[in-house]
mmCIF file of N, CA and C and ligand atoms in Angstrom:
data_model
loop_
_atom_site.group_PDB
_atom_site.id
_atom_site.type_symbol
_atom_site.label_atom_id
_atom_site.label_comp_id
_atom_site.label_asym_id
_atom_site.label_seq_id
_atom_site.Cartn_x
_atom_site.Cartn_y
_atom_site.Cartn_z
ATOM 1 N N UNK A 7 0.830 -1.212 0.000
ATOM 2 C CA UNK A 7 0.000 0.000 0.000
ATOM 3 C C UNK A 7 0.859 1.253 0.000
ATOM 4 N N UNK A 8 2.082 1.237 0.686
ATOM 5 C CA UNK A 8 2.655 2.416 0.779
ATOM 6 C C UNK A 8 3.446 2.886 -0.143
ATOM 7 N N UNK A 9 3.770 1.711 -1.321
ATOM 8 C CA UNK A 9 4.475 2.402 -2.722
ATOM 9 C C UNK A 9 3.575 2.591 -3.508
ATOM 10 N N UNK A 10 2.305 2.791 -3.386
ATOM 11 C CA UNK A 10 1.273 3.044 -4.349
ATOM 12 C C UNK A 10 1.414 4.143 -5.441
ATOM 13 N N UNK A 11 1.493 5.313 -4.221
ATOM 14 C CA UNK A 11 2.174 6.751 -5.347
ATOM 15 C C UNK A 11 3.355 6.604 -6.020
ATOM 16 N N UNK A 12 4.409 5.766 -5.316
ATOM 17 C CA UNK A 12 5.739 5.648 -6.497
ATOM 18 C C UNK A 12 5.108 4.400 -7.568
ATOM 19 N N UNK A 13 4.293 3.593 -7.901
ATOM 20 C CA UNK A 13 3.891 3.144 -9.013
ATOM 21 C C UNK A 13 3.148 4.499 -9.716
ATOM 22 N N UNK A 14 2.219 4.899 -8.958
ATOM 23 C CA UNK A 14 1.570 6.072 -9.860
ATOM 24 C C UNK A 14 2.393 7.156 -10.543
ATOM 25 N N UNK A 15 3.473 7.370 -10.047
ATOM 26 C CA UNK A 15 4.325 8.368 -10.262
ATOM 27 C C UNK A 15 5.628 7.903 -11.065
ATOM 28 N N UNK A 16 6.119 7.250 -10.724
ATOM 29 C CA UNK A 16 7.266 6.647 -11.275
ATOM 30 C C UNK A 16 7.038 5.993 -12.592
ATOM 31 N N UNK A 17 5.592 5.172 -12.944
ATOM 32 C CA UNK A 17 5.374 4.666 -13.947
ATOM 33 C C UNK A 17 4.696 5.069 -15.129
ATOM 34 N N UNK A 18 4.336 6.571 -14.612
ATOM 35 C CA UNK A 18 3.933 6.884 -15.782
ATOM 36 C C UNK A 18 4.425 7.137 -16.723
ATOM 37 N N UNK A 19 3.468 6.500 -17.889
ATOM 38 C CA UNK A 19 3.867 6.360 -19.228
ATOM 39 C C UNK A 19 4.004 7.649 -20.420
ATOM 40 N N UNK A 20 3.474 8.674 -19.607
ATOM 41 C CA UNK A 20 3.902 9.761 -19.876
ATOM 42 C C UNK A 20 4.316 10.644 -19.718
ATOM 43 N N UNK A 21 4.661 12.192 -19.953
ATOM 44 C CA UNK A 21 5.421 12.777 -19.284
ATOM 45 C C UNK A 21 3.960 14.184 -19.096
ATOM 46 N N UNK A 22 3.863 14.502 -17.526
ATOM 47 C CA UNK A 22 2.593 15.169 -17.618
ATOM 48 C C UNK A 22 2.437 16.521 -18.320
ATOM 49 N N UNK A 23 3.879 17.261 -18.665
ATOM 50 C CA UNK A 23 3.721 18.440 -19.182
ATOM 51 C C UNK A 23 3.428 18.597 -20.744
ATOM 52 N N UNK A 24 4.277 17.968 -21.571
ATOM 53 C CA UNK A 24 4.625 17.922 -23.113
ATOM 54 C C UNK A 24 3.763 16.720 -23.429
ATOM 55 N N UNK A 25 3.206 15.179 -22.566
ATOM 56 C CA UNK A 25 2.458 14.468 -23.361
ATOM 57 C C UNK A 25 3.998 13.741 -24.110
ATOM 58 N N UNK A 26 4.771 14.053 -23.964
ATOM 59 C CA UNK A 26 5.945 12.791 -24.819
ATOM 60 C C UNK A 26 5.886 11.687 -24.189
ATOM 61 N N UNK A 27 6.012 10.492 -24.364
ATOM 62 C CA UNK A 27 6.221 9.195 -23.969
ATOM 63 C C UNK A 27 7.688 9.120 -22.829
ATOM 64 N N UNK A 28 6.949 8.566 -21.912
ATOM 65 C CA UNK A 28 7.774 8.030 -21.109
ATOM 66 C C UNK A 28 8.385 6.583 -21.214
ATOM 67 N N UNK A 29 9.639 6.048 -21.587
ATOM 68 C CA UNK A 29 9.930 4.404 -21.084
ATOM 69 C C UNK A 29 9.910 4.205 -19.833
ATOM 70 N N UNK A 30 9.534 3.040 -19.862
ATOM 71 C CA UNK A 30 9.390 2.535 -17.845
ATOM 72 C C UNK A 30 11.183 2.619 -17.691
ATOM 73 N N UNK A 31 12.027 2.571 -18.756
ATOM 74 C CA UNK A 31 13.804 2.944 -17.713
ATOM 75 C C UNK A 31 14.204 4.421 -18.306
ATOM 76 N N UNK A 32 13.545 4.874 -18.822
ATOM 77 C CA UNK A 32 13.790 6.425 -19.148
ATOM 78 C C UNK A 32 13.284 7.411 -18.174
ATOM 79 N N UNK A 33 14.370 8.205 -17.294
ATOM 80 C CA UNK A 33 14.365 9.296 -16.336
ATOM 81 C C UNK A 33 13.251 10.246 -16.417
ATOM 82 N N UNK A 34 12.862 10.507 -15.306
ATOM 83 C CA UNK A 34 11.669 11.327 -14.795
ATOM 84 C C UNK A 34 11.771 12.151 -13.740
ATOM 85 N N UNK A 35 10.946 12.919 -14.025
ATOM 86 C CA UNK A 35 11.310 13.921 -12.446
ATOM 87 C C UNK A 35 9.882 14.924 -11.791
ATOM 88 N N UNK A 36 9.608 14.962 -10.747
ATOM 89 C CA UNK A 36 7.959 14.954 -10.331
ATOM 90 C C UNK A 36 8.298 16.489 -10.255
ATOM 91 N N UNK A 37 7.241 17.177 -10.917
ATOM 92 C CA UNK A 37 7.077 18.966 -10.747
ATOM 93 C C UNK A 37 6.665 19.251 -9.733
ATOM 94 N N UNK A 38 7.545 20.286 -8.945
ATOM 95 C CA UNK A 38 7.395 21.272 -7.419
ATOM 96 C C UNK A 38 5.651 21.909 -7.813
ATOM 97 N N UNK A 39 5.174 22.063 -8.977
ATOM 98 C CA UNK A 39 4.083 22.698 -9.125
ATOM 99 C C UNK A 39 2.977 21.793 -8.880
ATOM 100 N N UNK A 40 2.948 20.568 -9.622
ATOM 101 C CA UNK A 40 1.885 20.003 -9.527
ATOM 102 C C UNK A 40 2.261 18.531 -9.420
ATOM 103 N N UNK A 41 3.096 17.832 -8.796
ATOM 104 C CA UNK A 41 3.743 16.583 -7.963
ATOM 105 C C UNK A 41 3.476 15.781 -9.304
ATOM 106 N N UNK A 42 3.210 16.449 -10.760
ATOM 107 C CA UNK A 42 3.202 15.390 -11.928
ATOM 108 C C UNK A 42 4.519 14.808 -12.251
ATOM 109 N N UNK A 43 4.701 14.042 -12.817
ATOM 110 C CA UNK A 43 5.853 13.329 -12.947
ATOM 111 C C UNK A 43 6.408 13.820 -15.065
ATOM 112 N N UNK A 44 7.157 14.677 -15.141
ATOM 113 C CA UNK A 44 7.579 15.280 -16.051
ATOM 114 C C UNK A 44 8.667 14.750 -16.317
ATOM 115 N N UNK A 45 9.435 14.659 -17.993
ATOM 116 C CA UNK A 45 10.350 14.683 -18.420
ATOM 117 C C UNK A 45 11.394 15.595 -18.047
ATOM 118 N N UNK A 46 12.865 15.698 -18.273
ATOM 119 C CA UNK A 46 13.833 16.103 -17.907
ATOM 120 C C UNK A 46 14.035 17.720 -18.343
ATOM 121 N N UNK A 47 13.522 17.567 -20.058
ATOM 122 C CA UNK A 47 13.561 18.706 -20.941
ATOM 123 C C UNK A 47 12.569 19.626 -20.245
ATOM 124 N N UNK A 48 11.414 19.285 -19.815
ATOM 125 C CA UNK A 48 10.539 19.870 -19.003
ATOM 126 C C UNK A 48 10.502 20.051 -17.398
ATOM 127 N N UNK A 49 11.294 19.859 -17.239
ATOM 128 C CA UNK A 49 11.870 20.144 -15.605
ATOM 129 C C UNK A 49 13.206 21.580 -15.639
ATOM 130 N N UNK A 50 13.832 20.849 -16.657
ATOM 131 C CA UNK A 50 14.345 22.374 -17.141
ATOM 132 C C UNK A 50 14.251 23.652 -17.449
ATOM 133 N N UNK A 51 12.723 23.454 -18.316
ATOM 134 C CA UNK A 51 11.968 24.970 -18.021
ATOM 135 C C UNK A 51 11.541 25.110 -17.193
ATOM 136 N N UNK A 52 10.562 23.948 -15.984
ATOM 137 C CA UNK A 52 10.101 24.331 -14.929
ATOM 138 C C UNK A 52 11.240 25.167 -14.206
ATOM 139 N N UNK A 53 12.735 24.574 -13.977
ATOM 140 C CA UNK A 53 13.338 25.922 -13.589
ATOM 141 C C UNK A 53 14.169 27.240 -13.392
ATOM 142 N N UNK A 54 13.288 27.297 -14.627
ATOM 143 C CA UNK A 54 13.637 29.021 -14.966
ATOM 144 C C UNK A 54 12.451 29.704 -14.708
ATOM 145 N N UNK A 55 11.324 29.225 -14.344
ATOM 146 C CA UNK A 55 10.409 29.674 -13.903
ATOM 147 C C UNK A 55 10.458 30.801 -12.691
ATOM 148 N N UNK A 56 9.972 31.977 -12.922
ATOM 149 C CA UNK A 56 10.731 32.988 -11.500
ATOM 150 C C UNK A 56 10.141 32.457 -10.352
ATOM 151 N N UNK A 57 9.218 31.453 -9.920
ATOM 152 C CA UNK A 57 8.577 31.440 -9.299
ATOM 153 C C UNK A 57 9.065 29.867 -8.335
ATOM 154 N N UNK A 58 9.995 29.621 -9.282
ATOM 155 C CA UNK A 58 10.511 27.950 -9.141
ATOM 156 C C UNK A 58 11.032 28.014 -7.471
ATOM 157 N N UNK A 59 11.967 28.637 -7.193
ATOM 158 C CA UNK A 59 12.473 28.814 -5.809
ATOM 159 C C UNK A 59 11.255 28.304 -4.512
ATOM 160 N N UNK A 60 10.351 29.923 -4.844
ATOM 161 C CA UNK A 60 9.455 29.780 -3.978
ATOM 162 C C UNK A 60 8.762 28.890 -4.061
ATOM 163 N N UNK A 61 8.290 28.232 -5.194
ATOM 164 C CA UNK A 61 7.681 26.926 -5.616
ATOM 165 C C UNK A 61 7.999 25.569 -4.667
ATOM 166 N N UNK A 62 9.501 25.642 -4.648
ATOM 167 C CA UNK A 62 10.265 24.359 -4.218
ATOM 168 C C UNK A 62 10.046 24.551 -2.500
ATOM 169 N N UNK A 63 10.003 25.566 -2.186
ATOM 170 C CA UNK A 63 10.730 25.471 -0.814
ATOM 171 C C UNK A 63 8.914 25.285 -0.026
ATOM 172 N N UNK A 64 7.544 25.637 -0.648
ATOM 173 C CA UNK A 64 6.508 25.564 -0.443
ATOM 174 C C UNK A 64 6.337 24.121 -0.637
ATOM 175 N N UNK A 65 6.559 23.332 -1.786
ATOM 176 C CA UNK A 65 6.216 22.019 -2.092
ATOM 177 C C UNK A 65 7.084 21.101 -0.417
ATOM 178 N N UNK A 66 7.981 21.825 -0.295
ATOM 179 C CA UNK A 66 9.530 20.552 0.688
ATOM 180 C C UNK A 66 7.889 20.762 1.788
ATOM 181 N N UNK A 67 7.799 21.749 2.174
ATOM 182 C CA UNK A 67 6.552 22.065 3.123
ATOM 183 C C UNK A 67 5.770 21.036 3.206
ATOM 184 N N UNK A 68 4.854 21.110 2.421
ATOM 185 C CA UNK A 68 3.399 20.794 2.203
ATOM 186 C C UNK A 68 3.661 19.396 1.949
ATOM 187 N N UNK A 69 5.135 18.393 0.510
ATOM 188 C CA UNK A 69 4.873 17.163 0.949
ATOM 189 C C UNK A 69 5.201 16.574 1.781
ATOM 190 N N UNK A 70 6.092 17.744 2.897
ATOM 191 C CA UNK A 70 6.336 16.230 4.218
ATOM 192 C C UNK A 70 5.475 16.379 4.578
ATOM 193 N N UNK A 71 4.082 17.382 4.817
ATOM 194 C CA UNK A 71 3.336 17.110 5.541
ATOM 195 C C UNK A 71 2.444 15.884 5.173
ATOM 196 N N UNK A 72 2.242 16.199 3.823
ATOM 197 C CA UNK A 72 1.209 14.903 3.101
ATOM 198 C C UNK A 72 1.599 13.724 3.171
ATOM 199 N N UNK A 73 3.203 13.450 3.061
ATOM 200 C CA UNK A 73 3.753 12.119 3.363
ATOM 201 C C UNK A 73 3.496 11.958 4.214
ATOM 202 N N UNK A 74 4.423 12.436 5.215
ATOM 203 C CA UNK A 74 3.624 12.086 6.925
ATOM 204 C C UNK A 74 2.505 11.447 7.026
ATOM 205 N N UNK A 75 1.464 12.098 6.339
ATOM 206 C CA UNK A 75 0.387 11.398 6.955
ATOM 207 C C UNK A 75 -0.361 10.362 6.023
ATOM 208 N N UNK A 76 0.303 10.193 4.914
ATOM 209 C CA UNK A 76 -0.482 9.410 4.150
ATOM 210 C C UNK A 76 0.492 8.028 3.808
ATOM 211 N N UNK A 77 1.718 8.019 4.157
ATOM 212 C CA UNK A 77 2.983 7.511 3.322
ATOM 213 C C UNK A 77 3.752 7.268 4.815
ATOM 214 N N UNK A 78 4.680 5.985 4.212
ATOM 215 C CA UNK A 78 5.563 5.885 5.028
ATOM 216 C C UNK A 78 7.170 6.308 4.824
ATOM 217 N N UNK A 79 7.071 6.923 4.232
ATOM 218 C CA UNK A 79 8.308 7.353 3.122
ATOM 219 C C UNK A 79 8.410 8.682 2.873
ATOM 220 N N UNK A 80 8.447 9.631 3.796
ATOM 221 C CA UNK A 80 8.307 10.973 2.809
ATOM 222 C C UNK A 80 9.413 11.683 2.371
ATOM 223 N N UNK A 81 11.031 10.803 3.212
ATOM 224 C CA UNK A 81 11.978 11.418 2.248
ATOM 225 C C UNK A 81 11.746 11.349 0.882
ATOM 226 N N UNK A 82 11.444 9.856 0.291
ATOM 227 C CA UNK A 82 11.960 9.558 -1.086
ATOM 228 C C UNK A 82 10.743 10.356 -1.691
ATOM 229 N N UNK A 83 9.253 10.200 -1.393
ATOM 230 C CA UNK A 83 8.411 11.257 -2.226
ATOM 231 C C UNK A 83 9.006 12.980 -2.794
ATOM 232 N N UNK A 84 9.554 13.512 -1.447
ATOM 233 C CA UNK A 84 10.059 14.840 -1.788
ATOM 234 C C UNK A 84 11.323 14.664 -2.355
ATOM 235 N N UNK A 85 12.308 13.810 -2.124
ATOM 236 C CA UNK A 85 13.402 13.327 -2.946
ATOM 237 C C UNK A 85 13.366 13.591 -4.530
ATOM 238 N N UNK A 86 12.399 12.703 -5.056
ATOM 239 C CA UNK A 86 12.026 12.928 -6.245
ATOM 240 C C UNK A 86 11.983 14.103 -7.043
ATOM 241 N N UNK A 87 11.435 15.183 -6.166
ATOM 242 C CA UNK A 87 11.148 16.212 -7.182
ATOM 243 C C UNK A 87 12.299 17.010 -7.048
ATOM 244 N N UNK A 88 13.710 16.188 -7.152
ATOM 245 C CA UNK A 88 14.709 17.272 -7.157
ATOM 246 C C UNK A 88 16.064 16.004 -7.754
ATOM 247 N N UNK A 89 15.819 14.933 -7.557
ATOM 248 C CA UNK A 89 16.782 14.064 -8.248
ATOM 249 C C UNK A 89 16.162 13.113 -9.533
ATOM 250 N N UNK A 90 16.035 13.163 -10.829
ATOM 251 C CA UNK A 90 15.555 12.093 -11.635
ATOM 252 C C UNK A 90 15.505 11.140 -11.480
ATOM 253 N N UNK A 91 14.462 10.231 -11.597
ATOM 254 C CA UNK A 91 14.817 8.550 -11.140
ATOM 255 C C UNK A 91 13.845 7.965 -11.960
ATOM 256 N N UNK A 92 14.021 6.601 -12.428
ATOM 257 C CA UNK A 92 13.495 5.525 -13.273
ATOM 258 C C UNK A 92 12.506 4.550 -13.057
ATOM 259 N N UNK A 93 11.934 3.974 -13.820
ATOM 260 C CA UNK A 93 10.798 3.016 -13.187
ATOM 261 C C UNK A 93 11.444 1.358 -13.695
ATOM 262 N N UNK A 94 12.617 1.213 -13.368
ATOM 263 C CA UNK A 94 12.706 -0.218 -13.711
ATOM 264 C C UNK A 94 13.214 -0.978 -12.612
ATOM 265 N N UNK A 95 12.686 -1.071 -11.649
ATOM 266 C CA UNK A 95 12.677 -1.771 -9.980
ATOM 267 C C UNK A 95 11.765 -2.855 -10.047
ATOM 268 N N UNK A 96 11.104 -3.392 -10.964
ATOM 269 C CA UNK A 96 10.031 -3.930 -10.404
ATOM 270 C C UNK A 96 10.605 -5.302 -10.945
HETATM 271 ZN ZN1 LIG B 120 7.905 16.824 -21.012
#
């Protein structure tokens, strides 16, 4: 039950901003904006975004809180949206 969101997140087959195809071993990285799981090229513009900073340091906030209480894991959830990582663990 408690890797539920890293299947939801990690496996998606797409990338939520651009719609390009994701491979289940091709790198991903979850947006400070909306915890979607985006391509690399699109994490890149996410930050140049002027807003990216404040973005990040609001998201570190809000998902330990949500981990905490929903997850047993909330380093690796907030982890994510700052190191790329792959879906071929399974
Ligand atoms: Zn993309």
């Amino acid at each position: 039950m408690t890797d539920q969101w890293e299947k939801n997140l990690a496996c998606a087959s797409q990338c939520g901003r651009c719609h390009q195809p994701l491979p289940s071993f091709g790198q991903r990285i979850l947006s400070v904006f909306d915890h979607e799981p985006i391509c690399l090229d699109c994490k890149r513009k996410e930050e140049t975004r002027a807003d990216y900073q404040e973005a990040s340091r609001e998201m570190i906030g809000r998902c330990m809180a949500d981990t905490e209480a929903q997850y047993s894991d909330p380093g690796g959830y907030c982890y994510f949206h700052f190191y790329p990582f792959s879906c071929n663990n399974e």
